[in-house]
């Protein structure tokens, strides 16, 4: 049965005095597909906007280009969405013959399309490569999908989730050394590891809904929050979702917004303003994800 989610995502910037605001780029709208349908959207801009344009970027992500009214001491974006999620049967989909065991080969056409998702973003790292190869069985064939399942679980079970508000992402080697990181750090670690094994993988940003997880559990992403995970392309099954922060594979709890080859290309909000550095007082982000009760 499809699940209906209502999402409210509010981002607020505060300044010590009215500043000149430039164009802002918003990447909030969930991505439609066969398993996820956007039913309603709304965007509220305070103090208002002189121009709003909707475009698609090179990854086909939906982008809102917003020119806020200016000058202003506060800038607030409130995005509201209603989506229908039917879920992803990630472990049930059959793989193409020849792709069931690792290593396997993508077709020539697939390799052309997947090139940027096959190419590592970071320079060679012996520590990362050694860690990735630990998931290749030495006592028999390695199932290509099971390798990904095992890596997802290993990150969840052995590393500590640590939220981080600062921009940017840890390099995979740093995450391995620290044995902790944010959701985008864990996604980046796994993406880079599986790319070195020959898998095509992409970064995914969006929202997570996990109300059954206690807020005090530091091993899980906060319920109703922005989140990051990855998808891996397997011949026959297509793009499959893996969330190493929560050990989720497919399902309905992840609501995707954007794809990119690296986290730096999937920033929810970016823009410009003109003023003194001391004018900036900070920002806050509030996300609420609620699931509607089934119809009687």
mmCIF file of C-alpha atoms in Angstrom:
data_model
loop_
_atom_site.group_PDB
_atom_site.id
_atom_site.type_symbol
_atom_site.label_atom_id
_atom_site.label_comp_id
_atom_site.label_asym_id
_atom_site.label_seq_id
_atom_site.Cartn_x
_atom_site.Cartn_y
_atom_site.Cartn_z
ATOM 1 C CA UNK A 1 0.000 0.000 0.000
ATOM 2 C CA UNK A 2 1.397 3.446 -0.912
ATOM 3 C CA UNK A 3 2.481 5.687 1.955
ATOM 4 C CA UNK A 4 1.758 9.423 1.968
ATOM 5 C CA UNK A 5 4.368 11.720 3.550
ATOM 6 C CA UNK A 6 4.056 15.430 4.290
ATOM 7 C CA UNK A 7 7.377 17.291 4.441
ATOM 8 C CA UNK A 8 8.154 20.796 5.685
ATOM 9 C CA UNK A 9 11.716 22.063 5.239
ATOM 10 C CA UNK A 10 12.529 25.519 6.608
ATOM 11 C CA UNK A 11 15.898 27.245 6.251
ATOM 12 C CA UNK A 12 16.485 30.636 7.877
ATOM 13 C CA UNK A 13 19.449 33.037 7.592
ATOM 14 C CA UNK A 14 19.908 35.906 10.069
ATOM 15 C CA UNK A 15 21.923 39.108 9.691
ATOM 16 C CA UNK A 16 22.826 41.904 12.120
ATOM 17 C CA UNK A 17 21.501 44.559 9.735
ATOM 18 C CA UNK A 18 19.755 44.645 6.348
ATOM 19 C CA UNK A 19 22.052 43.172 3.672
ATOM 20 C CA UNK A 20 21.834 42.908 -0.091
ATOM 21 C CA UNK A 21 20.661 39.441 -1.112
ATOM 22 C CA UNK A 22 21.670 37.819 -4.383
ATOM 23 C CA UNK A 23 20.201 34.871 -6.240
ATOM 24 C CA UNK A 24 19.778 31.666 -4.206
ATOM 25 C CA UNK A 25 19.715 28.106 -5.537
ATOM 26 C CA UNK A 26 17.340 25.684 -3.777
ATOM 27 C CA UNK A 27 17.460 21.906 -4.172
ATOM 28 C CA UNK A 28 14.535 20.656 -2.089
ATOM 29 C CA UNK A 29 11.920 19.073 -4.370
ATOM 30 C CA UNK A 30 11.718 15.255 -4.164
ATOM 31 C CA UNK A 31 12.457 13.374 -7.397
ATOM 32 C CA UNK A 32 9.519 11.665 -9.100
ATOM 33 C CA UNK A 33 9.885 8.085 -10.289
ATOM 34 C CA UNK A 34 7.890 4.847 -10.520
ATOM 35 C CA UNK A 35 8.112 4.399 -6.720
ATOM 36 C CA UNK A 36 7.902 8.051 -5.603
ATOM 37 C CA UNK A 37 5.289 10.541 -6.800
ATOM 38 C CA UNK A 38 5.143 14.225 -5.816
ATOM 39 C CA UNK A 39 1.501 15.126 -5.155
ATOM 40 C CA UNK A 40 1.843 18.763 -4.066
ATOM 41 C CA UNK A 41 4.534 21.423 -3.644
ATOM 42 C CA UNK A 42 4.744 24.942 -2.263
ATOM 43 C CA UNK A 43 7.577 27.410 -1.702
ATOM 44 C CA UNK A 44 7.342 30.405 0.618
ATOM 45 C CA UNK A 45 10.060 33.056 0.640
ATOM 46 C CA UNK A 46 10.305 35.728 3.340
ATOM 47 C CA UNK A 47 10.659 38.686 2.822
ATOM 48 C CA UNK A 48 9.366 37.691 -0.617
ATOM 49 C CA UNK A 49 10.905 37.057 -4.030
ATOM 50 C CA UNK A 50 11.103 39.226 -7.123
ATOM 51 C CA UNK A 51 11.730 36.209 -9.361
ATOM 52 C CA UNK A 52 11.486 32.393 -9.042
ATOM 53 C CA UNK A 53 12.588 30.112 -11.877
ATOM 54 C CA UNK A 54 12.480 26.313 -11.982
ATOM 55 C CA UNK A 55 15.212 24.473 -13.903
ATOM 56 C CA UNK A 56 16.860 21.038 -14.054
ATOM 57 C CA UNK A 57 20.598 20.724 -13.471
ATOM 58 C CA UNK A 58 22.984 18.354 -15.282
ATOM 59 C CA UNK A 59 21.834 15.489 -13.031
ATOM 60 C CA UNK A 60 18.148 16.264 -13.807
ATOM 61 C CA UNK A 61 17.608 17.473 -10.235
ATOM 62 C CA UNK A 62 14.829 20.040 -9.812
ATOM 63 C CA UNK A 63 16.309 23.443 -8.894
ATOM 64 C CA UNK A 64 14.535 26.650 -7.845
ATOM 65 C CA UNK A 65 16.461 29.853 -8.630
ATOM 66 C CA UNK A 66 15.159 32.522 -6.276
ATOM 67 C CA UNK A 67 15.907 36.273 -6.204
ATOM 68 C CA UNK A 68 14.781 37.482 -2.747
ATOM 69 C CA UNK A 69 13.530 40.986 -2.121
ATOM 70 C CA UNK A 70 16.353 43.054 -0.708
ATOM 71 C CA UNK A 71 17.720 44.444 1.576
ATOM 72 C CA UNK A 72 16.674 42.283 4.538
ATOM 73 C CA UNK A 73 17.815 41.253 8.025
ATOM 74 C CA UNK A 74 16.334 37.777 7.689
ATOM 75 C CA UNK A 75 15.827 35.346 4.833
ATOM 76 C CA UNK A 76 13.573 32.323 5.232
ATOM 77 C CA UNK A 77 12.724 29.571 2.749
ATOM 78 C CA UNK A 78 9.852 27.247 3.639
ATOM 79 C CA UNK A 79 9.342 24.306 1.283
ATOM 80 C CA UNK A 80 6.291 22.069 1.651
ATOM 81 C CA UNK A 81 5.778 18.766 -0.164
ATOM 82 C CA UNK A 82 3.370 15.876 -0.184
ATOM 83 C CA UNK A 83 4.670 12.644 -1.716
ATOM 84 C CA UNK A 84 3.387 9.137 -2.313
ATOM 85 C CA UNK A 85 5.938 6.374 -1.749
ATOM 86 C CA UNK A 86 5.330 2.783 -2.842
ATOM 87 C CA UNK A 87 8.750 1.502 -1.750
ATOM 88 C CA UNK A 88 11.784 -0.065 -3.395
ATOM 89 C CA UNK A 89 12.135 -3.872 -3.507
ATOM 90 C CA UNK A 90 15.920 -3.650 -3.506
ATOM 91 C CA UNK A 91 16.679 -7.236 -2.485
ATOM 92 C CA UNK A 92 13.999 -8.924 -4.590
ATOM 93 C CA UNK A 93 14.903 -7.674 -8.065
ATOM 94 C CA UNK A 94 16.784 -10.254 -10.169
ATOM 95 C CA UNK A 95 20.190 -9.382 -11.574
ATOM 96 C CA UNK A 96 21.272 -9.931 -15.150
ATOM 97 C CA UNK A 97 23.065 -13.206 -15.953
ATOM 98 C CA UNK A 98 26.740 -12.707 -15.255
ATOM 99 C CA UNK A 99 26.109 -9.932 -12.692
ATOM 100 C CA UNK A 100 25.145 -12.187 -9.782
ATOM 101 C CA UNK A 101 28.742 -12.664 -8.645
ATOM 102 C CA UNK A 102 31.642 -10.257 -8.211
ATOM 103 C CA UNK A 103 33.454 -9.174 -10.313
ATOM 104 C CA UNK A 104 31.102 -8.473 -13.214
ATOM 105 C CA UNK A 105 31.189 -6.232 -16.282
ATOM 106 C CA UNK A 106 28.838 -3.441 -17.312
ATOM 107 C CA UNK A 107 27.830 -3.322 -20.958
ATOM 108 C CA UNK A 108 29.676 -0.859 -23.187
ATOM 109 C CA UNK A 109 26.627 1.416 -23.348
ATOM 110 C CA UNK A 110 26.143 1.337 -19.568
ATOM 111 C CA UNK A 111 29.804 2.224 -19.016
ATOM 112 C CA UNK A 112 29.402 5.302 -21.219
ATOM 113 C CA UNK A 113 26.376 6.484 -19.248
ATOM 114 C CA UNK A 114 27.824 5.544 -15.834
ATOM 115 C CA UNK A 115 31.346 6.887 -16.406
ATOM 116 C CA UNK A 116 31.209 9.669 -13.780
ATOM 117 C CA UNK A 117 29.691 7.301 -11.216
ATOM 118 C CA UNK A 118 32.404 4.698 -11.823
ATOM 119 C CA UNK A 119 35.291 7.152 -11.476
ATOM 120 C CA UNK A 120 36.567 7.787 -7.904
ATOM 121 C CA UNK A 121 36.285 11.411 -6.777
ATOM 122 C CA UNK A 122 39.296 11.218 -4.436
ATOM 123 C CA UNK A 123 42.914 10.322 -5.194
ATOM 124 C CA UNK A 124 44.182 6.783 -4.704
ATOM 125 C CA UNK A 125 44.079 5.632 -1.084
ATOM 126 C CA UNK A 126 45.684 2.308 -0.138
ATOM 127 C CA UNK A 127 43.873 2.217 3.211
ATOM 128 C CA UNK A 128 40.479 2.629 1.553
ATOM 129 C CA UNK A 129 41.283 0.027 -1.101
ATOM 130 C CA UNK A 130 42.403 -2.484 1.520
ATOM 131 C CA UNK A 131 39.196 -1.914 3.508
ATOM 132 C CA UNK A 132 37.023 -2.324 0.402
ATOM 133 C CA UNK A 133 38.697 -5.612 -0.545
ATOM 134 C CA UNK A 134 37.889 -7.063 2.893
ATOM 135 C CA UNK A 135 34.339 -7.627 1.633
ATOM 136 C CA UNK A 136 35.475 -9.958 -1.180
ATOM 137 C CA UNK A 137 35.092 -13.559 -0.024
ATOM 138 C CA UNK A 138 38.122 -15.836 -0.084
ATOM 139 C CA UNK A 139 36.224 -19.071 0.652
ATOM 140 C CA UNK A 140 34.029 -19.073 -2.452
ATOM 141 C CA UNK A 141 32.152 -16.836 -4.875
ATOM 142 C CA UNK A 142 31.247 -13.315 -3.761
ATOM 143 C CA UNK A 143 27.635 -12.380 -4.488
ATOM 144 C CA UNK A 144 27.720 -8.914 -6.033
ATOM 145 C CA UNK A 145 24.682 -7.616 -4.123
ATOM 146 C CA UNK A 146 25.607 -9.322 -0.848
ATOM 147 C CA UNK A 147 28.967 -7.516 -0.867
ATOM 148 C CA UNK A 148 27.045 -4.217 -0.789
ATOM 149 C CA UNK A 149 24.694 -5.462 1.930
ATOM 150 C CA UNK A 150 27.668 -6.506 4.074
ATOM 151 C CA UNK A 151 29.452 -3.179 3.611
ATOM 152 C CA UNK A 152 26.298 -1.233 4.518
ATOM 153 C CA UNK A 153 25.894 -3.241 7.723
ATOM 154 C CA UNK A 154 29.588 -3.017 8.602
ATOM 155 C CA UNK A 155 29.552 0.785 8.519
ATOM 156 C CA UNK A 156 26.395 0.891 10.636
ATOM 157 C CA UNK A 157 27.672 -1.632 13.189
ATOM 158 C CA UNK A 158 31.271 -0.449 13.642
ATOM 159 C CA UNK A 159 31.219 3.338 13.157
ATOM 160 C CA UNK A 160 29.640 6.047 15.277
ATOM 161 C CA UNK A 161 27.126 8.429 13.744
ATOM 162 C CA UNK A 162 28.085 12.018 14.596
ATOM 163 C CA UNK A 163 25.971 14.877 13.187
ATOM 164 C CA UNK A 164 27.962 17.813 11.858
ATOM 165 C CA UNK A 165 26.467 21.186 10.882
ATOM 166 C CA UNK A 166 29.566 22.466 9.116
ATOM 167 C CA UNK A 167 29.643 22.319 5.329
ATOM 168 C CA UNK A 168 31.793 19.799 3.542
ATOM 169 C CA UNK A 169 32.450 16.093 3.802
ATOM 170 C CA UNK A 170 35.260 14.019 5.299
ATOM 171 C CA UNK A 171 37.596 12.224 2.943
ATOM 172 C CA UNK A 172 37.016 8.442 3.098
ATOM 173 C CA UNK A 173 40.412 7.831 4.674
ATOM 174 C CA UNK A 174 39.578 10.260 7.458
ATOM 175 C CA UNK A 175 36.277 8.510 8.166
ATOM 176 C CA UNK A 176 38.070 5.165 8.365
ATOM 177 C CA UNK A 177 40.638 6.598 10.769
ATOM 178 C CA UNK A 178 38.079 8.319 12.997
ATOM 179 C CA UNK A 179 35.552 5.482 12.805
ATOM 180 C CA UNK A 180 32.824 8.101 12.970
ATOM 181 C CA UNK A 181 31.114 10.636 10.756
ATOM 182 C CA UNK A 182 27.884 12.151 9.512
ATOM 183 C CA UNK A 183 25.488 10.521 7.066
ATOM 184 C CA UNK A 184 27.183 12.236 4.125
ATOM 185 C CA UNK A 185 30.577 10.993 5.359
ATOM 186 C CA UNK A 186 29.334 7.392 5.530
ATOM 187 C CA UNK A 187 27.700 7.648 2.103
ATOM 188 C CA UNK A 188 30.898 9.092 0.632
ATOM 189 C CA UNK A 189 33.028 6.369 2.226
ATOM 190 C CA UNK A 190 30.909 3.604 0.741
ATOM 191 C CA UNK A 191 30.636 5.292 -2.666
ATOM 192 C CA UNK A 192 34.393 5.615 -2.973
ATOM 193 C CA UNK A 193 34.988 2.075 -1.700
ATOM 194 C CA UNK A 194 32.627 0.383 -4.153
ATOM 195 C CA UNK A 195 33.834 2.514 -7.063
ATOM 196 C CA UNK A 196 37.306 1.147 -6.449
ATOM 197 C CA UNK A 197 35.820 -2.341 -6.727
ATOM 198 C CA UNK A 198 34.246 -1.493 -10.087
ATOM 199 C CA UNK A 199 30.680 -0.602 -9.069
ATOM 200 C CA UNK A 200 28.892 2.529 -10.310
ATOM 201 C CA UNK A 201 27.649 4.525 -7.313
ATOM 202 C CA UNK A 202 26.066 7.939 -6.815
ATOM 203 C CA UNK A 203 25.451 10.234 -3.851
ATOM 204 C CA UNK A 204 21.805 10.796 -2.876
ATOM 205 C CA UNK A 205 20.421 13.566 -0.665
ATOM 206 C CA UNK A 206 16.905 13.789 0.696
ATOM 207 C CA UNK A 207 14.844 13.098 3.803
ATOM 208 C CA UNK A 208 14.622 10.181 6.218
ATOM 209 C CA UNK A 209 11.536 9.063 8.124
ATOM 210 C CA UNK A 210 12.298 6.763 11.073
ATOM 211 C CA UNK A 211 9.862 7.545 13.913
ATOM 212 C CA UNK A 212 10.577 4.256 15.687
ATOM 213 C CA UNK A 213 14.175 5.341 16.393
ATOM 214 C CA UNK A 214 14.631 7.009 19.816
ATOM 215 C CA UNK A 215 16.047 10.521 19.596
ATOM 216 C CA UNK A 216 18.729 9.585 22.144
ATOM 217 C CA UNK A 217 20.192 6.820 19.990
ATOM 218 C CA UNK A 218 23.437 8.314 18.654
ATOM 219 C CA UNK A 219 23.783 5.512 16.131
ATOM 220 C CA UNK A 220 20.887 6.735 13.988
ATOM 221 C CA UNK A 221 19.998 9.779 11.909
ATOM 222 C CA UNK A 222 17.460 12.044 13.592
ATOM 223 C CA UNK A 223 13.859 11.249 12.681
ATOM 224 C CA UNK A 224 12.380 13.666 10.169
ATOM 225 C CA UNK A 225 15.688 15.102 8.991
ATOM 226 C CA UNK A 226 17.653 15.873 5.878
ATOM 227 C CA UNK A 227 19.757 12.849 5.105
ATOM 228 C CA UNK A 228 22.312 11.368 2.705
ATOM 229 C CA UNK A 229 22.831 7.874 1.346
ATOM 230 C CA UNK A 230 23.885 6.235 -1.942
ATOM 231 C CA UNK A 231 22.626 4.186 -4.849
ATOM 232 C CA UNK A 232 24.589 1.502 -6.688
ATOM 233 C CA UNK A 233 23.809 0.387 -10.234
ATOM 234 C CA UNK A 234 23.474 -3.380 -10.690
ATOM 235 C CA UNK A 235 22.701 -4.790 -14.157
ATOM 236 C CA UNK A 236 19.152 -6.103 -14.274
ATOM 237 C CA UNK A 237 18.060 -4.412 -11.037
ATOM 238 C CA UNK A 238 19.118 -0.850 -11.855
ATOM 239 C CA UNK A 239 19.855 1.722 -9.172
ATOM 240 C CA UNK A 240 19.538 0.215 -5.676
ATOM 241 C CA UNK A 241 19.411 2.246 -2.458
ATOM 242 C CA UNK A 242 21.869 1.624 0.398
ATOM 243 C CA UNK A 243 21.876 3.733 3.588
ATOM 244 C CA UNK A 244 24.927 2.840 5.714
ATOM 245 C CA UNK A 245 23.951 5.269 8.480
ATOM 246 C CA UNK A 246 20.785 3.353 9.311
ATOM 247 C CA UNK A 247 21.463 0.010 7.572
ATOM 248 C CA UNK A 248 18.488 0.567 5.281
ATOM 249 C CA UNK A 249 18.290 -1.055 1.851
ATOM 250 C CA UNK A 250 15.430 0.144 -0.331
ATOM 251 C CA UNK A 251 12.091 0.408 1.474
ATOM 252 C CA UNK A 252 9.971 3.517 2.011
ATOM 253 C CA UNK A 253 11.803 5.445 4.759
ATOM 254 C CA UNK A 254 14.082 7.403 2.389
ATOM 255 C CA UNK A 255 12.667 10.223 0.258
ATOM 256 C CA UNK A 256 15.200 11.238 -2.375
ATOM 257 C CA UNK A 257 15.706 14.802 -3.572
ATOM 258 C CA UNK A 258 18.957 14.900 -5.573
ATOM 259 C CA UNK A 259 21.615 12.732 -7.208
ATOM 260 C CA UNK A 260 25.252 13.729 -7.763
ATOM 261 C CA UNK A 261 28.661 12.145 -8.159
ATOM 262 C CA UNK A 262 29.796 13.827 -4.906
ATOM 263 C CA UNK A 263 28.135 15.493 -1.919
ATOM 264 C CA UNK A 264 29.512 18.918 -2.872
ATOM 265 C CA UNK A 265 27.188 19.000 -5.912
ATOM 266 C CA UNK A 266 24.012 18.364 -3.899
ATOM 267 C CA UNK A 267 23.871 21.323 -1.516
ATOM 268 C CA UNK A 268 20.247 22.057 -0.475
ATOM 269 C CA UNK A 269 20.759 25.851 -0.461
ATOM 270 C CA UNK A 270 23.426 28.113 -1.898
ATOM 271 C CA UNK A 271 23.422 31.808 -2.666
ATOM 272 C CA UNK A 272 25.084 35.185 -2.223
ATOM 273 C CA UNK A 273 24.723 38.267 -0.076
ATOM 274 C CA UNK A 274 26.663 41.526 0.210
ATOM 275 C CA UNK A 275 27.746 42.956 3.568
ATOM 276 C CA UNK A 276 30.427 42.777 6.243
ATOM 277 C CA UNK A 277 31.455 39.321 7.472
ATOM 278 C CA UNK A 278 30.314 40.303 10.971
ATOM 279 C CA UNK A 279 26.773 40.918 9.674
ATOM 280 C CA UNK A 280 26.135 37.185 9.371
ATOM 281 C CA UNK A 281 24.572 35.849 12.576
ATOM 282 C CA UNK A 282 23.941 32.276 11.526
ATOM 283 C CA UNK A 283 21.390 29.924 10.040
ATOM 284 C CA UNK A 284 18.916 27.293 11.241
ATOM 285 C CA UNK A 285 17.269 24.356 9.508
ATOM 286 C CA UNK A 286 14.057 22.675 10.670
ATOM 287 C CA UNK A 287 12.694 19.598 8.889
ATOM 288 C CA UNK A 288 9.452 17.809 9.683
ATOM 289 C CA UNK A 289 8.465 14.561 7.968
ATOM 290 C CA UNK A 290 5.098 13.065 8.907
ATOM 291 C CA UNK A 291 3.340 9.953 7.638
ATOM 292 C CA UNK A 292 -0.388 10.135 7.096
ATOM 293 C CA UNK A 293 -2.555 7.530 8.756
ATOM 294 C CA UNK A 294 -3.963 4.945 6.311
ATOM 295 C CA UNK A 295 -7.401 5.771 5.003
ATOM 296 C CA UNK A 296 -10.153 3.935 6.862
#
